[in-house]
mmCIF file with all atom_site columns, C-alpha atoms in Angstrom:
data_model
loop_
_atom_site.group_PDB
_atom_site.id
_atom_site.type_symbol
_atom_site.label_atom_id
_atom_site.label_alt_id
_atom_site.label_comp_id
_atom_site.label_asym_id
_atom_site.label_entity_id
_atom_site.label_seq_id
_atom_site.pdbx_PDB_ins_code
_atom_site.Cartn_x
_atom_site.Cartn_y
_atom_site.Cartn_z
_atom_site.occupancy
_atom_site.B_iso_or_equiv
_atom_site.pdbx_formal_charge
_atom_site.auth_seq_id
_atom_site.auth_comp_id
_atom_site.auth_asym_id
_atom_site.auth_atom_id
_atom_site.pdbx_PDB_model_num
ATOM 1   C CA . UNK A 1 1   ? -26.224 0.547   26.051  1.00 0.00 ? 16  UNK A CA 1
ATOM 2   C CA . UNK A 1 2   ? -25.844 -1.606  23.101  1.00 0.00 ? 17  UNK A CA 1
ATOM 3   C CA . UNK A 1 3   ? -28.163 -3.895  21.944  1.00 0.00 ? 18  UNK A CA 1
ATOM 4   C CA . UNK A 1 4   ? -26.750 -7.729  22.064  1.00 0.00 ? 19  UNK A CA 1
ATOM 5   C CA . UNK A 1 5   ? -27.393 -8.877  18.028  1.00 0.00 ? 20  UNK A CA 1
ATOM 6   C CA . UNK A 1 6   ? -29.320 -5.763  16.514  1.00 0.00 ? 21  UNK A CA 1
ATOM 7   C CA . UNK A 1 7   ? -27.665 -4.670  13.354  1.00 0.00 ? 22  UNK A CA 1
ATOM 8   C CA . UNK A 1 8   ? -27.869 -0.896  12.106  1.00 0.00 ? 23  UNK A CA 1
ATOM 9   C CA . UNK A 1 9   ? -28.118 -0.058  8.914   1.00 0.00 ? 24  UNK A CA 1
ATOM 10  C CA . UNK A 1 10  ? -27.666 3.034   7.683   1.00 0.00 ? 25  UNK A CA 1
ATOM 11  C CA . UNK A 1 11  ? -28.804 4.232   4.201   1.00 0.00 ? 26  UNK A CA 1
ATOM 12  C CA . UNK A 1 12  ? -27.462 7.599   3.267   1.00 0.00 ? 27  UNK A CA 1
ATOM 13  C CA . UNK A 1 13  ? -28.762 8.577   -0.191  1.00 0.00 ? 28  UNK A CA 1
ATOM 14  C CA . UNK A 1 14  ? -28.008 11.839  -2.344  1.00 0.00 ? 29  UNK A CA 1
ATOM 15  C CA . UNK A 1 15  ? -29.892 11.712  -5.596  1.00 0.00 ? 30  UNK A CA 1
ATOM 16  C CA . UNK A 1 16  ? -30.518 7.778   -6.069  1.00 0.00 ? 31  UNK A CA 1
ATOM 17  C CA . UNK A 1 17  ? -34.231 8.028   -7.436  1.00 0.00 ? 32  UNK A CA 1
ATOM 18  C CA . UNK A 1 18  ? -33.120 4.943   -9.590  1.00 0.00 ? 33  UNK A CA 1
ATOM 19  C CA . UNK A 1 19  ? -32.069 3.064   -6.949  1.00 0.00 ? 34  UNK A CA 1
ATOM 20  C CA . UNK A 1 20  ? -33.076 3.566   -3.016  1.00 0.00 ? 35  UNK A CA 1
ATOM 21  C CA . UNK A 1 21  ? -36.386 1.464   -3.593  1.00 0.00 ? 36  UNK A CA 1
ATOM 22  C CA . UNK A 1 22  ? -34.171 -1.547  -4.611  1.00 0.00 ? 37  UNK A CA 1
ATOM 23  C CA . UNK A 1 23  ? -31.909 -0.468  -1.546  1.00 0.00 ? 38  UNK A CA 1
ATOM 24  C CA . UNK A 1 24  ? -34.464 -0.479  1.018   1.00 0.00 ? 39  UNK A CA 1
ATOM 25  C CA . UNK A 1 25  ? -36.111 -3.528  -0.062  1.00 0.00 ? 40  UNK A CA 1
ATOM 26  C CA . UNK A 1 26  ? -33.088 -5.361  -0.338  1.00 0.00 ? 41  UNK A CA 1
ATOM 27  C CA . UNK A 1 27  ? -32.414 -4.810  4.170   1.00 0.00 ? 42  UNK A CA 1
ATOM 28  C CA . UNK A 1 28  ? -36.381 -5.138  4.520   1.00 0.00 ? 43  UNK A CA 1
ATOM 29  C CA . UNK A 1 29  ? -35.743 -8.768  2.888   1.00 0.00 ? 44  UNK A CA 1
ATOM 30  C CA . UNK A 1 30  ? -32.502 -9.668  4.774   1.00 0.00 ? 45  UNK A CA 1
ATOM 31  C CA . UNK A 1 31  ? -32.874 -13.246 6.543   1.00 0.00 ? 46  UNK A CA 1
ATOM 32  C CA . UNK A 1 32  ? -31.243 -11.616 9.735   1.00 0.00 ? 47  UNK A CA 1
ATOM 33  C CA . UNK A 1 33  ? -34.337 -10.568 11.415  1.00 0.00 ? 48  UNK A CA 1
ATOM 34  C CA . UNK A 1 34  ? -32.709 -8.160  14.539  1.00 0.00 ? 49  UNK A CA 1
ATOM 35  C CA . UNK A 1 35  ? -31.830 -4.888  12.281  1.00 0.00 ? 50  UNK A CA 1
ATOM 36  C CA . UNK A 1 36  ? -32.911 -1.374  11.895  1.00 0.00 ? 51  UNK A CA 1
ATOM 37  C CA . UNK A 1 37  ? -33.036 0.770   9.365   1.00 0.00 ? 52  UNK A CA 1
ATOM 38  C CA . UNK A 1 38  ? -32.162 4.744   9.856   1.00 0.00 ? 53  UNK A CA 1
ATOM 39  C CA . UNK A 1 39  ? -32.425 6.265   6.217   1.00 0.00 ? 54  UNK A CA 1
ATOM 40  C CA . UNK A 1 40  ? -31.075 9.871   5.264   1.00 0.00 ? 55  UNK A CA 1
ATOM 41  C CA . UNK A 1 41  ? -31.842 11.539  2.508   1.00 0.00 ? 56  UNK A CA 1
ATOM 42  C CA . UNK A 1 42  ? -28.716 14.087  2.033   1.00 0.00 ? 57  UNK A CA 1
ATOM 43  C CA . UNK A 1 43  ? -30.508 17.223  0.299   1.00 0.00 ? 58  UNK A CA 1
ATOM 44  C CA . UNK A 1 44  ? -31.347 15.112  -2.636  1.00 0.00 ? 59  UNK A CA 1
ATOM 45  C CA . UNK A 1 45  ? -32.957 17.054  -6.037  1.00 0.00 ? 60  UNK A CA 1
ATOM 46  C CA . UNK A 1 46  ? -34.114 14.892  -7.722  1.00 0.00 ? 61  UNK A CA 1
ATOM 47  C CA . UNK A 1 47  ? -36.829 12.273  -6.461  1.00 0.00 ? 62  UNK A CA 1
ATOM 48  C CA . UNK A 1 48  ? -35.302 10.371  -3.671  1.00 0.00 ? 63  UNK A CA 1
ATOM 49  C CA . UNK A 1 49  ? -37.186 11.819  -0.552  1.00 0.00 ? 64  UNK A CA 1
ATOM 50  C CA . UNK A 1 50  ? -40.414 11.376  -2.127  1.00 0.00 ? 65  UNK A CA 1
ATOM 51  C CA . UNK A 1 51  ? -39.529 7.598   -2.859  1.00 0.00 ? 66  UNK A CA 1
ATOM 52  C CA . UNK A 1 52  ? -38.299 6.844   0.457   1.00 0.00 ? 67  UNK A CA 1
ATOM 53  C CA . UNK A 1 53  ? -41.626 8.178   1.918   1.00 0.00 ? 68  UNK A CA 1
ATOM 54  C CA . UNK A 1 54  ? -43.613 6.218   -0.101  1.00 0.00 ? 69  UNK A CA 1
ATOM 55  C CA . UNK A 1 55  ? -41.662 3.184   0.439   1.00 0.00 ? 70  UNK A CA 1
ATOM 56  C CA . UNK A 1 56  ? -41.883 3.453   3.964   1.00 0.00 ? 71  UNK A CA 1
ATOM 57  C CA . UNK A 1 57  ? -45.449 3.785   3.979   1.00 0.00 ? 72  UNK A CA 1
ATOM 58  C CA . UNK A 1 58  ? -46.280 1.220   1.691   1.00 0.00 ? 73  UNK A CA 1
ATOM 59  C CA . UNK A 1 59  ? -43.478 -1.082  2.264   1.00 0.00 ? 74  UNK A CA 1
ATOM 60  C CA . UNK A 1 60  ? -41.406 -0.645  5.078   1.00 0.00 ? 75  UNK A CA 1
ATOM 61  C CA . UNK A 1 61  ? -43.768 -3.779  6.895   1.00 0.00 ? 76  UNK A CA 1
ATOM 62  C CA . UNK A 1 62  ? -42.566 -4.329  10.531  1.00 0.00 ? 77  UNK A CA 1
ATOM 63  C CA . UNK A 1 63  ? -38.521 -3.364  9.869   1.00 0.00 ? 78  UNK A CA 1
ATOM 64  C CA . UNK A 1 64  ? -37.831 -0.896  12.150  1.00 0.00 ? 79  UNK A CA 1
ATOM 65  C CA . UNK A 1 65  ? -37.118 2.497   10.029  1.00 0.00 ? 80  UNK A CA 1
ATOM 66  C CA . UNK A 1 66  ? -36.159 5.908   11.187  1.00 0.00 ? 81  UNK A CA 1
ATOM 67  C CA . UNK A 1 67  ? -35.875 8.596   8.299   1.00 0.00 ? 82  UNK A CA 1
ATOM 68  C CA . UNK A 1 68  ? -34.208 12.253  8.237   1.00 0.00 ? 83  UNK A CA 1
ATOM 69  C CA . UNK A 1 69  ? -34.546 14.516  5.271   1.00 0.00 ? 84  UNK A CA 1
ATOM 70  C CA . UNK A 1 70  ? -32.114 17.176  4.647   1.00 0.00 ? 85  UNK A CA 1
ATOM 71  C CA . UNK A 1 71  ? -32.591 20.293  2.731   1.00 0.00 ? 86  UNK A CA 1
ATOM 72  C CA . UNK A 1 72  ? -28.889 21.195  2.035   1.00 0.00 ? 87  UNK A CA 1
ATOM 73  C CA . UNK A 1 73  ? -26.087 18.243  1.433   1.00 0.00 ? 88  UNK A CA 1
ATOM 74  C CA . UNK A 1 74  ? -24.283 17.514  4.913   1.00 0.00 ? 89  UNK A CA 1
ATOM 75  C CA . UNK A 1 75  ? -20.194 16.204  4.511   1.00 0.00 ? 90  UNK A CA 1
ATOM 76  C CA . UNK A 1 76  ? -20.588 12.533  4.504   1.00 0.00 ? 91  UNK A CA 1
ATOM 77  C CA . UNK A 1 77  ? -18.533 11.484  7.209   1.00 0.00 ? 92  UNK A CA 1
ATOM 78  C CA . UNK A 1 78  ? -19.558 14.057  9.890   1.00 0.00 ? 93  UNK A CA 1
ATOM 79  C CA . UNK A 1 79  ? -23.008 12.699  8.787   1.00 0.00 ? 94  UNK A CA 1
ATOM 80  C CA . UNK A 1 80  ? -22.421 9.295   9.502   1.00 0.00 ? 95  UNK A CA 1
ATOM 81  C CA . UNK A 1 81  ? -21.339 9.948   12.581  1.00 0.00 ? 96  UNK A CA 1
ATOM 82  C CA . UNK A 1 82  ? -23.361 11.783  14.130  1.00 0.00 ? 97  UNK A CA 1
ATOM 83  C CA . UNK A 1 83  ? -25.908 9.034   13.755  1.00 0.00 ? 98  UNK A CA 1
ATOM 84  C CA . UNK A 1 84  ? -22.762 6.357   14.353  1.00 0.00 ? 99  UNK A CA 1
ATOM 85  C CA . UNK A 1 85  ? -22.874 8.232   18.242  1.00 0.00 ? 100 UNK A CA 1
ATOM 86  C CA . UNK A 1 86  ? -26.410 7.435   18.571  1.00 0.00 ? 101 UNK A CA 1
ATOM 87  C CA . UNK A 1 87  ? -26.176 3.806   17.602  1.00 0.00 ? 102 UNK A CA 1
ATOM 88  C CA . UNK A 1 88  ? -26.973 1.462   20.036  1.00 0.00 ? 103 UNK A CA 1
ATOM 89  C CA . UNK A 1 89  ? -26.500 -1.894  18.081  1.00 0.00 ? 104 UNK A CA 1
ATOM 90  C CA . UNK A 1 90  ? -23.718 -4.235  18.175  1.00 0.00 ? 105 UNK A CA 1
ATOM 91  C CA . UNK A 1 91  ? -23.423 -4.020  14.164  1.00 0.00 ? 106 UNK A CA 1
ATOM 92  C CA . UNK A 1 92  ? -23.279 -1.426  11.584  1.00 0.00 ? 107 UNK A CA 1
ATOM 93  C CA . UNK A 1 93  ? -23.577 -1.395  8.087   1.00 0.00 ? 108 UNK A CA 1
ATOM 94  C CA . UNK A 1 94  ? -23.035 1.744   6.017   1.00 0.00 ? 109 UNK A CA 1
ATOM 95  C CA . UNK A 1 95  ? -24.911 1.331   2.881   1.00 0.00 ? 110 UNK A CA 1
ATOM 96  C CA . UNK A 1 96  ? -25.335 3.829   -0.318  1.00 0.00 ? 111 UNK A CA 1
ATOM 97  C CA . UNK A 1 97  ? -28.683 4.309   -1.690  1.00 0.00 ? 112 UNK A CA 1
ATOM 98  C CA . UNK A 1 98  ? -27.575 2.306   -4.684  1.00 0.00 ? 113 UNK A CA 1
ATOM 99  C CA . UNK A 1 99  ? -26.603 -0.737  -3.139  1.00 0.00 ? 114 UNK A CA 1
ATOM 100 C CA . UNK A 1 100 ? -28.236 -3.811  -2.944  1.00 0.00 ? 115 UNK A CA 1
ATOM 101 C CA . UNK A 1 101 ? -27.675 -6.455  -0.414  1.00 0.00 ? 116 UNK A CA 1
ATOM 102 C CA . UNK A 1 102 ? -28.339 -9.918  -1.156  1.00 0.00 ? 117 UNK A CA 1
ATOM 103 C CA . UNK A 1 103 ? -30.555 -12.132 1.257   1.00 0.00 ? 118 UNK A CA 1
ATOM 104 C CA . UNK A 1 104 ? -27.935 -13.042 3.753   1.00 0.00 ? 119 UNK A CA 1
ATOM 105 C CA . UNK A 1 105 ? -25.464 -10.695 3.578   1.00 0.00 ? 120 UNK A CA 1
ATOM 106 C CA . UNK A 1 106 ? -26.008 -9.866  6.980   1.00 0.00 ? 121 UNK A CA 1
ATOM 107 C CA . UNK A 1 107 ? -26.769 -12.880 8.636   1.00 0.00 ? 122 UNK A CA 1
ATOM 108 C CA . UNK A 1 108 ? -23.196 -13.974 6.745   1.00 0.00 ? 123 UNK A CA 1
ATOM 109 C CA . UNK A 1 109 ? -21.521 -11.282 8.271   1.00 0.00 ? 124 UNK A CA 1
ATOM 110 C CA . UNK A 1 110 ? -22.912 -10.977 11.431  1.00 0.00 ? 125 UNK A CA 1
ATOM 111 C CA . UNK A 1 111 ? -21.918 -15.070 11.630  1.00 0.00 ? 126 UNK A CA 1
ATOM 112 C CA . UNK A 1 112 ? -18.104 -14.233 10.909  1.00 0.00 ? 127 UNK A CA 1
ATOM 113 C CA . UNK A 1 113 ? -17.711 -11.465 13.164  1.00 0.00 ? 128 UNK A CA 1
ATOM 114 C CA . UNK A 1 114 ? -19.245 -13.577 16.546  1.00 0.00 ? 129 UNK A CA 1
ATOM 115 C CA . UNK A 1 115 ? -16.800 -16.153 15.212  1.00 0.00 ? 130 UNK A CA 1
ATOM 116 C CA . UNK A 1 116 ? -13.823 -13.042 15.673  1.00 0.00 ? 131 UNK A CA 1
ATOM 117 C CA . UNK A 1 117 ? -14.914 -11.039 18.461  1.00 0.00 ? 132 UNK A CA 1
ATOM 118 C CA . UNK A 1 118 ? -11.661 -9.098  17.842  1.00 0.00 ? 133 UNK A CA 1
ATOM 119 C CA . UNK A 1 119 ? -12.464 -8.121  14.679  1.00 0.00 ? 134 UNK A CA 1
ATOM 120 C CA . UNK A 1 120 ? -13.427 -4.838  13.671  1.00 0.00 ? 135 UNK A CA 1
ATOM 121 C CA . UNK A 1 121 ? -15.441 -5.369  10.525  1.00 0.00 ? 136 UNK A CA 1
ATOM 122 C CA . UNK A 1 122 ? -16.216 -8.231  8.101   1.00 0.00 ? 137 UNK A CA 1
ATOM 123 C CA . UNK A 1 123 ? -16.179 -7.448  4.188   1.00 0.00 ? 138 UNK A CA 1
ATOM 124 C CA . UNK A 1 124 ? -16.616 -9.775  0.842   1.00 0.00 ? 139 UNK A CA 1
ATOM 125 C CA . UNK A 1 125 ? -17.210 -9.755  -2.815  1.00 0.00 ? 140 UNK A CA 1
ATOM 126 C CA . UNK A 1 126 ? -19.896 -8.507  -4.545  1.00 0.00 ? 141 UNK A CA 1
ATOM 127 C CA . UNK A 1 127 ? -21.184 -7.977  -8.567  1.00 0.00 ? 142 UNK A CA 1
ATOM 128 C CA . UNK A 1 128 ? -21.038 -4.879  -10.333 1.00 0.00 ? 143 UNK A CA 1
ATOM 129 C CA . UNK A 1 129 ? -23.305 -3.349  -12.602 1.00 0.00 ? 144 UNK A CA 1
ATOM 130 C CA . UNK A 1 130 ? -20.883 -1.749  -14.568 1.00 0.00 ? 145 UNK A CA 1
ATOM 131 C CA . UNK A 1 131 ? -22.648 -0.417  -18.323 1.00 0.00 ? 146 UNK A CA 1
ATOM 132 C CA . UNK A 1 132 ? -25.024 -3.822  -18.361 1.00 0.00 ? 147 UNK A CA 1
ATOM 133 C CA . UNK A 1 133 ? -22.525 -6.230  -17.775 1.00 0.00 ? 148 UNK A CA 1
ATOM 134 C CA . UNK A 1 134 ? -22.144 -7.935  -14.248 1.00 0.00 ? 149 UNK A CA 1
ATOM 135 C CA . UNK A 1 135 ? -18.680 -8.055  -12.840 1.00 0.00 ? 150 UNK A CA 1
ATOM 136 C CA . UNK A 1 136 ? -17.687 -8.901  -9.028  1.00 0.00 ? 151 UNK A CA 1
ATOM 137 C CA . UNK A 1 137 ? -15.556 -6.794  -7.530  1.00 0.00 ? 152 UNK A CA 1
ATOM 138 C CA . UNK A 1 138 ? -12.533 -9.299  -6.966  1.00 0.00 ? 153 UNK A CA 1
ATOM 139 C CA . UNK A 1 139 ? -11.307 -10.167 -10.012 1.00 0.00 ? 154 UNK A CA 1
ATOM 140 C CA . UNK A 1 140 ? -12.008 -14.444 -10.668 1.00 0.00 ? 155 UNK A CA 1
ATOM 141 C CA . UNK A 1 141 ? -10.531 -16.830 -13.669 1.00 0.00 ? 156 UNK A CA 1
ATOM 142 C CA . UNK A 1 142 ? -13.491 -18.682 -14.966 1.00 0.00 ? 157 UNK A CA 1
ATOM 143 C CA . UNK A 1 143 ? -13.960 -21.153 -12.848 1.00 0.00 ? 158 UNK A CA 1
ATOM 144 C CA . UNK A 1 144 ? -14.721 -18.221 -10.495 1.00 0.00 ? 159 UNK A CA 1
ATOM 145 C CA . UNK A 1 145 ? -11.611 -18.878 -8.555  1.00 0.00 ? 160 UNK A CA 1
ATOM 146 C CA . UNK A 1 146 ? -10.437 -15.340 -6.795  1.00 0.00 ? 161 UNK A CA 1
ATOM 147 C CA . UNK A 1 147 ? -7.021  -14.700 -9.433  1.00 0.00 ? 162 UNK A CA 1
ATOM 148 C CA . UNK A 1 148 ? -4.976  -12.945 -6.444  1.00 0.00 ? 163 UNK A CA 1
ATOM 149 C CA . UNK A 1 149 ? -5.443  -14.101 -2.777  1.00 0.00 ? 164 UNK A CA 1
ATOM 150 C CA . UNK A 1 150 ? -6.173  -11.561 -0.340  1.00 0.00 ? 165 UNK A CA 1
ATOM 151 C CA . UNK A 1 151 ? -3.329  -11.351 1.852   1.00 0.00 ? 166 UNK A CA 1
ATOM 152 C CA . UNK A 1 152 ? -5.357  -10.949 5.446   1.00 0.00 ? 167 UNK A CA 1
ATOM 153 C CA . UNK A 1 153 ? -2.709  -12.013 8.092   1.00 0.00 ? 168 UNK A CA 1
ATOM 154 C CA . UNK A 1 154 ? -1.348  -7.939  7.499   1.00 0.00 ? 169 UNK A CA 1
ATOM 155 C CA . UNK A 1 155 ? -4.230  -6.360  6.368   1.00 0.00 ? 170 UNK A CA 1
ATOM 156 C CA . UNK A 1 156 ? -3.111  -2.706  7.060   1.00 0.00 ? 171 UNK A CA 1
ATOM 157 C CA . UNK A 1 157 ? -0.287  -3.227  4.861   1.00 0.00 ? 172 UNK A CA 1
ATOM 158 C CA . UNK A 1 158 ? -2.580  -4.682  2.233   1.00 0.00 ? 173 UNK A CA 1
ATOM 159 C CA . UNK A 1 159 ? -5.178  -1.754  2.277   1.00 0.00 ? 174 UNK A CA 1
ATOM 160 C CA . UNK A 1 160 ? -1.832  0.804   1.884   1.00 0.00 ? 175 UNK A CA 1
ATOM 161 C CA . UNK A 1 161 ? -0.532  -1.138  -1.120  1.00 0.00 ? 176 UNK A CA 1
ATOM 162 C CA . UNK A 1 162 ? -3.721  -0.877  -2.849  1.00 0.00 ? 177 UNK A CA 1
ATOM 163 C CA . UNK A 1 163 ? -7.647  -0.455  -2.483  1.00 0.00 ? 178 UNK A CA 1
ATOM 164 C CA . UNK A 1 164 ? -8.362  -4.133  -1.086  1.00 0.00 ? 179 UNK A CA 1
ATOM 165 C CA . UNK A 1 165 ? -12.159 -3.694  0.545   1.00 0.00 ? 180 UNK A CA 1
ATOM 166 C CA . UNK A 1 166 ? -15.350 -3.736  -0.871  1.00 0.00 ? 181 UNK A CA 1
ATOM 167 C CA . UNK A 1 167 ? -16.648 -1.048  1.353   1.00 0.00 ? 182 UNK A CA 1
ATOM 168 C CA . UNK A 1 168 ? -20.526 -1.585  0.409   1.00 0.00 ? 183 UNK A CA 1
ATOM 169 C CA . UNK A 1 169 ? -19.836 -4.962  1.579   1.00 0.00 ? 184 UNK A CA 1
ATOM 170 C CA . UNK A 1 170 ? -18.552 -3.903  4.964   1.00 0.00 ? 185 UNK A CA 1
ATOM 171 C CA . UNK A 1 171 ? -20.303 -4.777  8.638   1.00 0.00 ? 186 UNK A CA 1
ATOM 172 C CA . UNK A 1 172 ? -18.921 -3.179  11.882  1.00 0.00 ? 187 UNK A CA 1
ATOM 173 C CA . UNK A 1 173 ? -18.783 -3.456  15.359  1.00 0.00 ? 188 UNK A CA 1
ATOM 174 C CA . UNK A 1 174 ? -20.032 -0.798  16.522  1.00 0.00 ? 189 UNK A CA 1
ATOM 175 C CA . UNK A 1 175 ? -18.307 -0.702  19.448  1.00 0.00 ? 190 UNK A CA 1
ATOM 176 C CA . UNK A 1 176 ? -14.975 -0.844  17.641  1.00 0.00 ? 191 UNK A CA 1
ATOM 177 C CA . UNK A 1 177 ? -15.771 1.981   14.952  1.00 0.00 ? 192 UNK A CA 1
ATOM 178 C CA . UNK A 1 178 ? -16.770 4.211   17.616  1.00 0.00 ? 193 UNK A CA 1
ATOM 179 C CA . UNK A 1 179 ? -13.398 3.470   19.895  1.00 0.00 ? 194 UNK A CA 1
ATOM 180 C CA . UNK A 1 180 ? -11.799 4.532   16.606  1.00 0.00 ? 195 UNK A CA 1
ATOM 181 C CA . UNK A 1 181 ? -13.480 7.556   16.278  1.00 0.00 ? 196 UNK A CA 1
ATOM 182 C CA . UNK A 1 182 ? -16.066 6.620   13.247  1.00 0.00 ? 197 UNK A CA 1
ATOM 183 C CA . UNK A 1 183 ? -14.476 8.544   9.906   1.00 0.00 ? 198 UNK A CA 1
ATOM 184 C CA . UNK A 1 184 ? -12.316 11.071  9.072   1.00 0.00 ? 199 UNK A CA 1
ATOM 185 C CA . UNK A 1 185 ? -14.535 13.877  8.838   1.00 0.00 ? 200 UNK A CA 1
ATOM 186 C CA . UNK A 1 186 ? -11.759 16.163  7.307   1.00 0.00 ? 201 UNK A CA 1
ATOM 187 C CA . UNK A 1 187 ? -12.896 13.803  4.079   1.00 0.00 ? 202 UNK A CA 1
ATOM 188 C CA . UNK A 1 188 ? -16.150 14.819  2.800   1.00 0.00 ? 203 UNK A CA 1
#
């Protein structure tokens, strides 16, 4: 049964240390209040488990948060979906554990896809850390103008010509990623 406007987001981390606190705290501060949080840690060696525990006992507040700790590196795709089959919520978000989301990236989202029911999944642009310098991922003149519309009434074709999504932007519906079949898990 899914849940009307509950959000899902799932944090699957591998060796982020430097990151997943920023990550975490960045969905506990998200002005869409309805979400959940199911974190993985993917047979990390470094120090990733041990800061996701400690976040979510000292930070985690009243966000719902579900954590799994792996000892060996599962493929990414089967992964996410096995927990994608458990998901009850209307929306998804499949978020590394060194991404950050800004404040209302999912109430944003969440807003665009009501407004297309239809609609499988909402993306945008975001800003890159690339080497100390911040870049967004669409490439803007100065007057921060996007220099090359995205051409959305044939999407498919524009995703073959070239790599057109920012996926850590991307927020499902569920309901439409699992009539799909989730990913490709003969990709890693």
């Amino acid at each position: 049964m899914e849940v009307a406007n509950r959000v899902t987001v799932i944090c699957i981390a591998y060796n982020h240390e430097n990151w997943i606190e920023q990550t975490l705290e960045s969905v506990q501060l998200q002005d869409y209040y309805e979400k959940e949080l199911i974190i993985v840690d993917n047979g990390s060696t470094d120090e990733t488990a041990a800061k996701i525990k400690n976040w979510i006992n000292n930070s985690s507040g009243r966000l719902s948060v579900q954590a799994f700790f792996h000892e060996k590196t599962q493929p990414y795709c089967q992964l996410f979906n096995g927990i994608l089959a458990k998901t009850q919520s209307a929306y998804l978000v499949d978020l590394s554990g060194d991404d950050v989301l800004y404040p209302d990236h999912l109430s944003s989202s969440i807003r665009e896809l009501r407004r297309s029911p239809l609609a499988a999944f909402v993306f945008s642009d975001a800003y890159i850390l690339d080497n100390g310098e911040v870049k967004t991922f669409y490439k803007r003149n100065i007057a921060g103008e996007l220099k090359e519309e995205i051409e959305l009434s044939n999407i498919y074709e524009t995703l073959i010509r070239k790599s057109f999504i920012c996926s850590p932007t991307l927020v499902f519906h569920t309901e439409i990623l699992k009539k799909e079949g989730g990913y490709d898990e003969s990709l890693y």
